Amino acid sequence: MKALMHRHRELCERAVDPLEIAAGLEAHGVTDRTAARFRHRDVFSLAEEMYARVPRGDDTPPRPAPTALPRPRPDRALLTLLPGALCGAALTGLRLTEGRTRLLVAVAGVLTVTLALRLVLGKGPLGPRRGTRPGRRRTALWTGWLLAYAALGDGLLRAAVAGGPDGWPTGTPDGPWPFAPAPLLTLTLACAPATWCAHLLTARARRRLDASRGLEEFTASVQPLLLGVFTLFLGALGALTALCAAALDEPPAYAPVLTLGALLFLARLLTVHGFPHVPAVVLAATGTAEVLAPATVLAGRLPGCGALSVPVETLTTAGGPASVPALLCAAAGLPLLVHAVRTLTRASAHARTAHPC
């Protein structure tokens, strides 16, 4: 016990209650099994003894008042609308221009939307907390790649199965390499509800952390909150999918947009709370698999390699090109959801160091 107290002396001295020590121990990998070695039933019981052993004088910090629901900062709220607004402006420009002017509009749109997403996902409200381990940059990189596939991947796969593509993307749905603007617009606009849902989760979880009397009680109260916020985001994303498809006169692609949106939302939640490694690996695996889908179709044209294209061509013929990313994102999103439920329901995931939304 003395060694444990010495190792976590700073944590014990600044803690205002045992739950804060328990959250810190949990963040450092101390489990109930570790607590059992010190003859305690769980981490919270161990934290209570550590809190009681620390000598406290008159300068002991008072227990903080229950955390009020923080108000979202107006500048950050407006920032979340920037990617969708720029994407909408770029898509409008593509529809109103032709030839070389359309190419310039496309390049400008890609650059501005990329910079806006980088700002939101890097230092904005969906950015990682300070001191986050390496991995957050890879998460943002693969997020951009998956968004690019949502706009161009299905068209490439459809053209590849049909024997193409016969040219480069022209920014239109009926070109030799078809372009799908509705999913891209939907997902960029979804930055706003994603931010609001993440803010709601953080604020409510901190309030329940203040009211909890143990780690198990906190976990039990946050699990339905997390699942409710996730469901709320999916509902908002479904509404955006329908609205954007109607505005652009396209059929709504619910399956690929909802699965990709859910995957990206879970990845951002984990990254925002300081756990970027698993999301980075999952997004990288999903992005790589999406690249391999049209690559195997093209490789199947080589002599003796026809079998390579059979799985993707069969799936595309049965469910359309959108079934490939939908299946891949669903297969990646379900394990990530399980990981998020296990990780984001811990008290250590909701430390007060996270930046405000």
Coordinates of N, CA, C and O in Angstrom, one line a residue, residues 185-351:
L185 N -22.3 15.5 -48.8 CA -22.9 16.7 -48.1 C -23.5 16.3 -46.8 O -23.4 17.0 -45.8
T186 N -24.2 15.1 -46.7 CA -24.8 14.6 -45.5 C -23.7 14.5 -44.4 O -24.0 14.9 -43.2
L187 N -22.6 13.9 -44.7 CA -21.6 13.6 -43.7 C -20.9 14.8 -43.2 O -20.5 14.9 -42.1
T188 N -20.7 15.8 -44.1 CA -20.1 17.0 -43.7 C -21.0 17.9 -42.8 O -20.6 18.5 -41.8
L189 N -22.3 17.9 -43.2 CA -23.3 18.5 -42.4 C -23.5 17.9 -41.0 O -23.8 18.5 -40.0
A190 N -23.2 16.6 -40.9 CA -23.3 15.8 -39.7 C -22.3 16.2 -38.6 O -22.4 15.8 -37.5
C191 N -21.3 17.0 -39.0 CA -20.4 17.5 -38.0 C -21.1 18.3 -36.8 O -20.7 18.2 -35.7
A192 N -22.2 19.0 -37.2 CA -22.9 19.8 -36.2 C -23.7 18.9 -35.2 O -23.4 19.0 -34.0
P193 N -24.5 17.9 -35.7 CA -25.2 17.1 -34.7 C -24.2 16.2 -33.9 O -24.4 15.8 -32.7
A194 N -23.1 15.8 -34.6 CA -22.1 15.0 -33.9 C -21.5 15.8 -32.7 O -21.3 15.3 -31.6
T195 N -21.2 17.1 -32.9 CA -20.7 17.9 -31.9 C -21.7 18.1 -30.7 O -21.3 18.0 -29.6
W196 N -22.9 18.3 -31.1 CA -23.9 18.6 -30.1 C -24.1 17.3 -29.2 O -24.3 17.4 -28.0
C197 N -24.1 16.1 -29.9 CA -24.3 14.9 -29.2 C -23.1 14.6 -28.3 O -23.3 14.1 -27.1
A198 N -21.9 14.9 -28.8 CA -20.7 14.7 -28.0 C -20.7 15.6 -26.7 O -20.3 15.2 -25.6
H199 N -21.2 16.8 -26.9 CA -21.3 17.8 -25.8 C -22.3 17.3 -24.8 O -22.1 17.3 -23.6
L200 N -23.4 16.8 -25.3 CA -24.4 16.3 -24.4 C -23.9 15.1 -23.5 O -24.1 15.0 -22.3
L201 N -23.2 14.2 -24.2 CA -22.6 13.0 -23.5 C -21.6 13.5 -22.4 O -21.7 13.0 -21.2
T202 N -20.8 14.4 -22.8 CA -19.7 14.9 -21.8 C -20.4 15.6 -20.6 O -20.0 15.3 -19.5
A203 N -21.3 16.5 -20.9 CA -21.9 17.2 -19.8 C -22.7 16.3 -18.9 O -22.6 16.4 -17.6
R204 N -23.6 15.5 -19.4 CA -24.4 14.6 -18.6 C -23.5 13.6 -17.8 O -23.8 13.3 -16.7
A205 N -22.5 13.1 -18.5 CA -21.6 12.1 -17.8 C -20.9 12.8 -16.6 O -20.8 12.2 -15.5
R206 N -20.5 14.0 -16.8 CA -19.8 14.7 -15.6 C -20.8 15.0 -14.5 O -20.4 14.9 -13.3
R207 N -22.0 15.3 -14.9 CA -23.0 15.5 -13.8 C -23.2 14.2 -13.0 O -23.4 14.2 -11.8
R208 N -23.3 13.1 -13.7 CA -23.5 11.8 -13.1 C -22.3 11.4 -12.3 O -22.4 10.7 -11.3
L209 N -21.1 11.8 -12.7 CA -19.9 11.5 -12.0 C -19.9 12.2 -10.6 O -19.5 11.7 -9.6
D210 N -20.4 13.5 -10.6 CA -20.5 14.2 -9.4 C -21.5 13.5 -8.4 O -21.3 13.6 -7.2
A211 N -22.6 12.9 -9.0 CA -23.6 12.4 -8.1 C -23.4 10.9 -7.7 O -24.0 10.4 -6.8
S212 N -22.4 10.3 -8.4 CA -22.2 8.8 -8.1 C -21.4 8.6 -6.8 O -20.6 9.5 -6.4
R213 N -21.6 7.5 -6.2 CA -20.9 7.1 -5.0 C -20.0 5.9 -5.2 O -19.4 5.4 -4.3
G214 N -19.8 5.5 -6.5 CA -18.9 4.5 -6.8 C -18.8 4.3 -8.3 O -19.6 4.8 -9.1
L215 N -17.7 3.5 -8.7 CA -17.5 3.3 -10.1 C -18.6 2.5 -10.8 O -19.0 2.8 -11.9
E216 N -19.0 1.5 -10.1 CA -20.1 0.6 -10.6 C -21.4 1.4 -10.8 O -22.1 1.2 -11.9
E217 N -21.7 2.2 -9.9 CA -22.9 3.1 -10.0 C -22.8 4.0 -11.2 O -23.7 4.2 -12.0
F218 N -21.6 4.6 -11.4 CA -21.4 5.5 -12.5 C -21.5 4.8 -13.8 O -22.1 5.3 -14.7
T219 N -20.9 3.6 -13.9 CA -20.9 2.9 -15.2 C -22.3 2.5 -15.5 O -22.8 2.6 -16.7
A220 N -23.1 2.1 -14.5 CA -24.5 1.7 -14.8 C -25.3 2.8 -15.2 O -26.3 2.7 -16.0
S221 N -25.0 4.0 -14.8 CA -25.8 5.2 -15.2 C -25.4 5.8 -16.5 O -26.2 6.4 -17.2
V222 N -24.2 5.6 -16.9 CA -23.7 6.2 -18.2 C -23.9 5.3 -19.4 O -24.0 5.8 -20.5
Q223 N -24.0 4.0 -19.2 CA -24.3 3.1 -20.3 C -25.5 3.5 -21.1 O -25.5 3.6 -22.3
P224 N -26.7 3.6 -20.5 CA -27.9 4.0 -21.2 C -27.7 5.4 -21.8 O -28.3 5.7 -22.9
L225 N -27.0 6.3 -21.1 CA -26.8 7.6 -21.7 C -26.0 7.6 -23.0 O -26.3 8.2 -24.0
L226 N -24.9 6.8 -23.0 CA -24.1 6.6 -24.2 C -24.9 6.1 -25.3 O -24.9 6.6 -26.5
L227 N -25.7 5.0 -25.1 CA -26.5 4.4 -26.1 C -27.6 5.3 -26.6 O -27.9 5.4 -27.8
G228 N -28.1 6.1 -25.7 CA -29.1 7.1 -26.1 C -28.6 8.2 -27.0 O -29.2 8.6 -28.0
V229 N -27.4 8.7 -26.6 CA -26.7 9.7 -27.5 C -26.4 9.2 -28.8 O -26.6 9.8 -29.9
F230 N -25.9 7.9 -28.9 CA -25.6 7.3 -30.1 C -26.9 7.2 -31.0 O -26.8 7.4 -32.2
T231 N -28.0 6.8 -30.4 CA -29.2 6.6 -31.1 C -29.7 8.0 -31.6 O -30.2 8.1 -32.7
L232 N -29.5 9.0 -30.8 CA -29.9 10.4 -31.2 C -29.2 10.8 -32.4 O -29.7 11.4 -33.3
F233 N -27.9 10.6 -32.4 CA -27.1 11.0 -33.6 C -27.5 10.2 -34.8 O -27.6 10.8 -35.9
L234 N -27.8 8.9 -34.7 CA -28.3 8.2 -35.9 C -29.6 8.7 -36.4 O -29.8 8.8 -37.6
G235 N -30.5 9.1 -35.5 CA -31.7 9.8 -35.9 C -31.5 11.0 -36.7 O -32.1 11.3 -37.7
A236 N -30.6 11.9 -36.2 CA -30.3 13.1 -36.9 C -29.6 12.9 -38.2 O -29.9 13.5 -39.2
L237 N -28.7 11.9 -38.2 CA -28.1 11.5 -39.5 C -29.0 11.0 -40.5 O -28.9 11.3 -41.7
G238 N -30.0 10.2 -40.1 CA -31.0 9.7 -41.0 C -31.9 10.8 -41.6 O -32.2 10.8 -42.8
A239 N -32.2 11.8 -40.8 CA -32.9 13.0 -41.3 C -32.1 13.8 -42.3 O -32.6 14.2 -43.3
L240 N -30.8 14.0 -42.0 CA -30.0 14.7 -42.9 C -29.8 13.9 -44.2 O -29.8 14.5 -45.3
T241 N -29.8 12.6 -44.1 CA -29.7 11.8 -45.4 C -30.9 12.0 -46.3 O -30.7 12.2 -47.5
A242 N -32.1 12.0 -45.7 CA -33.3 12.2 -46.5 C -33.3 13.6 -47.0 O -33.7 13.8 -48.2
L243 N -33.0 14.6 -46.2 CA -33.0 16.0 -46.7 C -32.0 16.3 -47.8 O -32.4 16.9 -48.8
C244 N -30.8 15.8 -47.7 CA -29.8 16.1 -48.7 C -30.1 15.3 -50.0 O -29.9 15.9 -51.1
A245 N -30.6 14.1 -49.9 CA -31.0 13.4 -51.1 C -32.1 14.1 -51.8 O -32.1 14.2 -53.0
A246 N -33.1 14.6 -51.1 CA -34.2 15.3 -51.7 C -33.7 16.6 -52.3 O -34.1 17.0 -53.4
A247 N -32.8 17.3 -51.6 CA -32.3 18.6 -52.2 C -31.5 18.4 -53.4 O -31.5 19.3 -54.3
L248 N -30.8 17.3 -53.5 CA -29.9 17.0 -54.7 C -30.6 16.1 -55.7 O -29.9 15.7 -56.7
D249 N -31.8 15.8 -55.5 CA -32.6 15.0 -56.4 C -31.9 13.6 -56.6 O -31.7 13.2 -57.8
E250 N -31.5 13.0 -55.5 CA -30.9 11.6 -55.6 C -31.7 10.7 -54.6 O -32.3 11.2 -53.7
P251 N -31.6 9.4 -54.9 CA -32.2 8.5 -54.0 C -31.4 8.4 -52.7 O -30.1 8.4 -52.7
P252 N -32.0 8.4 -51.5 CA -31.3 8.4 -50.2 C -30.5 7.1 -50.1 O -31.1 6.0 -50.2
A253 N -29.2 7.2 -49.7 CA -28.4 6.0 -49.5 C -28.3 5.8 -48.0 O -27.2 6.1 -47.4
Y254 N -29.3 5.3 -47.4 CA -29.4 5.2 -45.9 C -28.3 4.2 -45.4 O -27.6 4.5 -44.4
A255 N -28.2 3.0 -46.0 CA -27.3 2.0 -45.4 C -25.8 2.5 -45.4 O -25.2 2.5 -44.3
P256 N -25.2 2.9 -46.5 CA -23.8 3.3 -46.4 C -23.6 4.6 -45.6 O -22.6 4.7 -44.9
V257 N -24.5 5.5 -45.7 CA -24.3 6.8 -44.9 C -24.5 6.6 -43.4 O -23.7 7.0 -42.6
L258 N -25.5 5.8 -43.0 CA -25.7 5.6 -41.6 C -24.6 4.7 -41.0 O -24.1 5.0 -39.9
T259 N -24.1 3.7 -41.7 CA -23.0 2.9 -41.2 C -21.7 3.7 -41.1 O -21.0 3.6 -40.1
L260 N -21.4 4.4 -42.1 CA -20.2 5.2 -42.1 C -20.3 6.3 -41.0 O -19.3 6.6 -40.3
G261 N -21.4 7.0 -41.0 CA -21.6 8.0 -40.0 C -21.5 7.5 -38.6 O -20.9 8.2 -37.7
A262 N -22.1 6.4 -38.3 CA -22.0 5.8 -37.0 C -20.5 5.4 -36.6 O -20.1 5.6 -35.5
L263 N -19.8 4.9 -37.6 CA -18.4 4.5 -37.4 C -17.6 5.7 -37.1 O -16.8 5.7 -36.1
L264 N -17.8 6.8 -37.9 CA -17.0 8.0 -37.6 C -17.4 8.7 -36.3 O -16.5 9.2 -35.6
F265 N -18.6 8.6 -36.0 CA -19.1 9.3 -34.7 C -18.4 8.5 -33.5 O -17.9 9.2 -32.6
L266 N -18.5 7.2 -33.5 CA -17.8 6.5 -32.4 C -16.3 6.7 -32.4 O -15.8 6.9 -31.3
A267 N -15.7 6.8 -33.5 CA -14.3 7.1 -33.5 C -14.0 8.5 -32.9 O -13.0 8.6 -32.2
R268 N -14.8 9.5 -33.3 CA -14.6 10.8 -32.7 C -14.8 10.8 -31.2 O -14.1 11.5 -30.5
L269 N -15.9 10.1 -30.8 CA -16.1 10.1 -29.3 C -14.9 9.5 -28.6 O -14.5 10.1 -27.5
L270 N -14.4 8.4 -29.0 CA -13.3 7.8 -28.4 C -12.0 8.8 -28.4 O -11.3 8.9 -27.5
T271 N -11.8 9.4 -29.6 CA -10.7 10.3 -29.7 C -10.8 11.5 -28.8 O -9.9 12.0 -28.2
V272 N -12.0 12.1 -28.8 CA -12.3 13.3 -28.0 C -12.0 13.0 -26.5 O -11.4 13.8 -25.8
H273 N -12.3 11.8 -26.1 CA -12.1 11.4 -24.7 C -10.7 10.8 -24.4 O -10.5 10.3 -23.3
G274 N -9.8 10.9 -25.4 CA -8.4 10.5 -25.1 C -8.1 9.0 -25.4 O -7.1 8.5 -24.9
F275 N -8.8 8.4 -26.3 CA -8.6 7.0 -26.7 C -8.5 6.9 -28.2 O -9.4 6.3 -28.8
P276 N -7.5 7.4 -28.8 CA -7.5 7.4 -30.3 C -6.9 6.2 -31.0 O -7.0 6.0 -32.2
H277 N -6.2 5.3 -30.2 CA -5.5 4.2 -30.9 C -6.5 3.2 -31.6 O -6.3 2.9 -32.8
V278 N -7.4 2.7 -30.9 CA -8.3 1.7 -31.5 C -9.1 2.3 -32.6 O -9.2 1.7 -33.7
P279 N -9.7 3.5 -32.5 CA -10.4 4.1 -33.7 C -9.4 4.3 -34.9 O -9.9 4.0 -36.0
A280 N -8.2 4.6 -34.7 CA -7.3 4.8 -35.8 C -7.0 3.5 -36.5 O -7.0 3.4 -37.7
V281 N -6.9 2.4 -35.7 CA -6.7 1.1 -36.3 C -7.9 0.6 -37.1 O -7.9 0.1 -38.2
V282 N -9.1 0.8 -36.5 CA -10.4 0.4 -37.1 C -10.6 1.2 -38.4 O -11.0 0.6 -39.4
L283 N -10.4 2.5 -38.4 CA -10.6 3.3 -39.6 C -9.6 3.0 -40.6 O -10.0 2.9 -41.8
A284 N -8.4 2.7 -40.3 CA -7.4 2.3 -41.2 C -7.7 1.0 -41.9 O -7.6 0.8 -43.1
A285 N -8.2 0.0 -41.1 CA -8.6 -1.3 -41.7 C -9.8 -1.1 -42.6 O -9.8 -1.7 -43.7
T286 N -10.8 -0.3 -42.2 CA -11.9 -0.1 -43.1 C -11.6 0.6 -44.4 O -12.0 0.2 -45.4
G287 N -10.7 1.7 -44.3 CA -10.3 2.4 -45.5 C -9.5 1.5 -46.4 O -9.7 1.6 -47.6
T288 N -8.7 0.7 -45.8 CA -7.9 -0.2 -46.7 C -8.8 -1.3 -47.4 O -8.6 -1.6 -48.6
A289 N -9.7 -1.8 -46.7 CA -10.7 -2.7 -47.3 C -11.5 -2.1 -48.4 O -11.7 -2.7 -49.4
E290 N -11.9 -0.8 -48.2 CA -12.6 -0.2 -49.3 C -11.7 0.1 -50.5 O -12.2 0.0 -51.6
V291 N -10.5 0.3 -50.3 CA -9.6 0.5 -51.4 C -9.4 -0.9 -52.2 O -9.3 -0.9 -53.4
L292 N -9.3 -1.9 -51.4 CA -9.1 -3.3 -52.0 C -10.3 -3.7 -52.8 O -10.2 -4.5 -53.7
A293 N -11.5 -3.2 -52.5 CA -12.7 -3.7 -53.2 C -12.6 -3.4 -54.7 O -12.7 -4.3 -55.5
P294 N -12.5 -2.1 -55.2 CA -12.3 -1.9 -56.6 C -11.0 -2.4 -57.2 O -10.9 -2.8 -58.3
A295 N -10.0 -2.5 -56.3 CA -8.7 -3.0 -56.7 C -8.7 -4.4 -57.1 O -8.1 -4.9 -58.1
T296 N -9.5 -5.2 -56.4 CA -9.6 -6.7 -56.7 C -10.4 -6.8 -58.0 O -10.1 -7.8 -58.8
V297 N -11.4 -6.0 -58.3 CA -12.1 -6.0 -59.5 C -11.2 -5.7 -60.7 O -11.3 -6.4 -61.7
L298 N -10.4 -4.7 -60.6 CA -9.5 -4.4 -61.6 C -8.4 -5.4 -61.8 O -8.0 -5.8 -62.9
A299 N -7.9 -6.0 -60.7 CA -6.9 -7.0 -60.8 C -7.5 -8.3 -61.4 O -6.7 -9.1 -62.0
G300 N -8.8 -8.5 -61.3 CA -9.4 -9.7 -61.9 C -9.3 -9.7 -63.4 O -9.6 -10.8 -64.0
R301 N -9.0 -8.6 -64.0 CA -8.8 -8.6 -65.5 C -7.5 -9.2 -65.9 O -7.4 -9.4 -67.1
L302 N -6.6 -9.3 -65.0 CA -5.3 -9.9 -65.4 C -5.4 -11.4 -65.7 O -6.3 -12.1 -65.1
P303 N -4.6 -11.9 -66.6 CA -4.7 -13.3 -66.9 C -4.5 -14.2 -65.7 O -3.6 -14.0 -64.9
G304 N -5.4 -15.1 -65.5 CA -5.3 -16.1 -64.4 C -5.7 -15.5 -63.0 O -5.6 -16.2 -62.0
C305 N -6.2 -14.3 -63.0 CA -6.6 -13.6 -61.7 C -8.1 -13.4 -61.6 O -8.5 -12.6 -60.8
G306 N -8.9 -14.0 -62.4 CA -10.3 -13.8 -62.4 C -11.0 -14.1 -61.1 O -12.0 -13.4 -60.8
A307 N -10.5 -15.0 -60.3 CA -11.1 -15.3 -59.1 C -11.0 -14.2 -58.1 O -11.8 -14.2 -57.1
L308 N -10.1 -13.3 -58.2 CA -10.0 -12.2 -57.3 C -11.2 -11.3 -57.2 O -11.5 -10.7 -56.2
S309 N -11.8 -11.1 -58.4 CA -12.9 -10.2 -58.4 C -14.3 -10.8 -58.1 O -15.3 -10.1 -58.0
V310 N -14.3 -12.1 -57.9 CA -15.6 -12.8 -57.8 C -16.4 -12.3 -56.5 O -17.6 -12.0 -56.6
P311 N -15.7 -12.3 -55.3 CA -16.5 -11.9 -54.1 C -17.1 -10.5 -54.3 O -18.3 -10.3 -54.0
V312 N -16.3 -9.5 -54.7 CA -16.8 -8.1 -54.8 C -17.9 -8.0 -55.9 O -18.9 -7.4 -55.7
E313 N -17.7 -8.7 -57.0 CA -18.6 -8.6 -58.1 C -20.0 -9.3 -57.7 O -21.0 -8.8 -58.0
T314 N -19.9 -10.4 -57.0 CA -21.1 -11.0 -56.5 C -21.9 -10.1 -55.6 O -23.1 -10.0 -55.7
L315 N -21.2 -9.5 -54.6 CA -21.8 -8.7 -53.7 C -22.4 -7.4 -54.3 O -23.5 -7.0 -54.0
T316 N -21.7 -6.9 -55.3 CA -22.1 -5.7 -56.0 C -23.4 -6.0 -56.9 O -24.3 -5.2 -56.9
T317 N -23.4 -7.2 -57.5 CA -24.5 -7.6 -58.3 C -25.7 -7.8 -57.5 O -26.9 -7.4 -57.9
A318 N -25.5 -8.3 -56.3 CA -26.7 -8.7 -55.4 C -27.3 -7.4 -54.7 O -28.5 -7.3 -54.6
G319 N -26.4 -6.5 -54.2 CA -26.9 -5.4 -53.4 C -26.5 -4.1 -53.9 O -26.8 -3.1 -53.3
G320 N -25.8 -4.0 -55.1 CA -25.3 -2.7 -55.6 C -24.0 -2.3 -55.0 O -23.5 -2.9 -54.0
P321 N -23.3 -1.3 -55.6 CA -22.0 -0.9 -55.1 C -22.0 -0.4 -53.7 O -21.0 -0.5 -52.9
A322 N -23.1 0.2 -53.2 CA -23.2 0.7 -51.9 C -23.2 -0.3 -50.8 O -22.9 0.0 -49.7
S323 N -23.5 -1.6 -51.2 CA -23.5 -2.6 -50.2 C -22.1 -3.0 -49.7 O -22.0 -3.4 -48.6
V324 N -21.1 -2.7 -50.5 CA -19.7 -3.0 -50.1 C -19.3 -2.1 -48.9 O -18.9 -2.6 -47.9
P325 N -19.3 -0.8 -49.1 CA -19.0 0.1 -47.9 C -19.9 -0.1 -46.7 O -19.5 0.0 -45.6
A326 N -21.2 -0.3 -47.0 CA -22.1 -0.5 -45.9 C -21.8 -1.7 -45.1 O -21.8 -1.7 -43.8
L327 N -21.4 -2.8 -45.7 CA -21.0 -4.0 -45.0 C -19.7 -3.8 -44.3 O -19.6 -4.3 -43.1
L328 N -18.8 -3.2 -44.9 CA -17.5 -3.0 -44.2 C -17.6 -2.1 -43.0 O -17.0 -2.3 -42.0
C329 N -18.4 -1.0 -43.2 CA -18.5 -0.1 -42.0 C -19.3 -0.7 -40.9 O -19.0 -0.4 -39.7
A330 N -20.3 -1.5 -41.2 CA -21.1 -2.2 -40.2 C -20.2 -3.2 -39.5 O -20.3 -3.3 -38.2
A331 N -19.4 -3.9 -40.2 CA -18.5 -4.9 -39.6 C -17.5 -4.2 -38.7 O -17.1 -4.8 -37.7
A332 N -17.1 -3.0 -39.0 CA -16.1 -2.3 -38.2 C -16.8 -1.5 -37.1 O -16.2 -1.4 -36.0
G333 N -18.0 -1.1 -37.3 CA -18.7 -0.2 -36.3 C -19.2 -1.0 -35.1 O -19.2 -0.5 -34.0
L334 N -19.6 -2.3 -35.3 CA -20.1 -3.0 -34.2 C -19.1 -3.3 -33.1 O -19.3 -3.1 -31.9
P335 N -17.9 -3.8 -33.5 CA -16.8 -3.9 -32.4 C -16.4 -2.6 -31.8 O -16.1 -2.5 -30.6
L336 N -16.4 -1.5 -32.6 CA -16.1 -0.2 -32.1 C -17.1 0.3 -31.1 O -16.8 0.9 -30.1
L337 N -18.4 -0.1 -31.3 CA -19.5 0.3 -30.4 C -19.3 -0.5 -29.1 O -19.4 0.1 -28.0
V338 N -18.9 -1.7 -29.2 CA -18.7 -2.5 -27.9 C -17.5 -1.9 -27.2 O -17.6 -1.8 -25.9
H339 N -16.5 -1.6 -27.9 CA -15.3 -0.9 -27.3 C -15.7 0.4 -26.6 O -15.2 0.7 -25.5
A340 N -16.5 1.2 -27.3 CA -16.9 2.5 -26.8 C -17.7 2.3 -25.5 O -17.5 3.1 -24.5
V341 N -18.6 1.3 -25.5 CA -19.4 1.1 -24.3 C -18.6 0.7 -23.1 O -18.8 1.1 -22.0
R342 N -17.5 -0.1 -23.4 CA -16.6 -0.5 -22.3 C -15.7 0.6 -21.8 O -15.4 0.7 -20.7
T343 N -15.3 1.5 -22.8 CA -14.3 2.5 -22.5 C -14.9 3.8 -22.0 O -14.5 4.4 -21.0
L344 N -16.0 4.3 -22.6 CA -16.5 5.6 -22.3 C -17.5 5.5 -21.1 O -18.0 6.6 -20.7
T345 N -17.7 4.4 -20.5 CA -18.5 4.3 -19.3 C -17.6 4.2 -18.1 O -18.1 4.0 -17.0
R346 N -16.3 4.4 -18.2 CA -15.4 4.5 -17.1 C -15.3 5.9 -16.6 O -15.3 6.9 -17.4
A347 N -15.1 6.1 -15.3 CA -15.0 7.4 -14.8 C -13.8 8.2 -15.3 O -13.8 9.4 -15.5
S348 N -12.7 7.4 -15.6 CA -11.5 8.1 -16.1 C -11.7 8.7 -17.5 O -10.9 9.5 -17.9
A349 N -12.7 8.3 -18.2 CA -12.9 8.8 -19.5 C -13.5 10.2 -19.5 O -13.6 10.9 -20.5
H350 N -14.0 10.6 -18.3 CA -14.7 11.9 -18.2 C -14.0 12.8 -17.2 O -14.7 13.4 -16.4
A351 N -12.7 12.9 -17.3 CA -12.0 13.8 -16.4 C -12.3 15.2 -16.8 O -12.7 15.5 -17.9

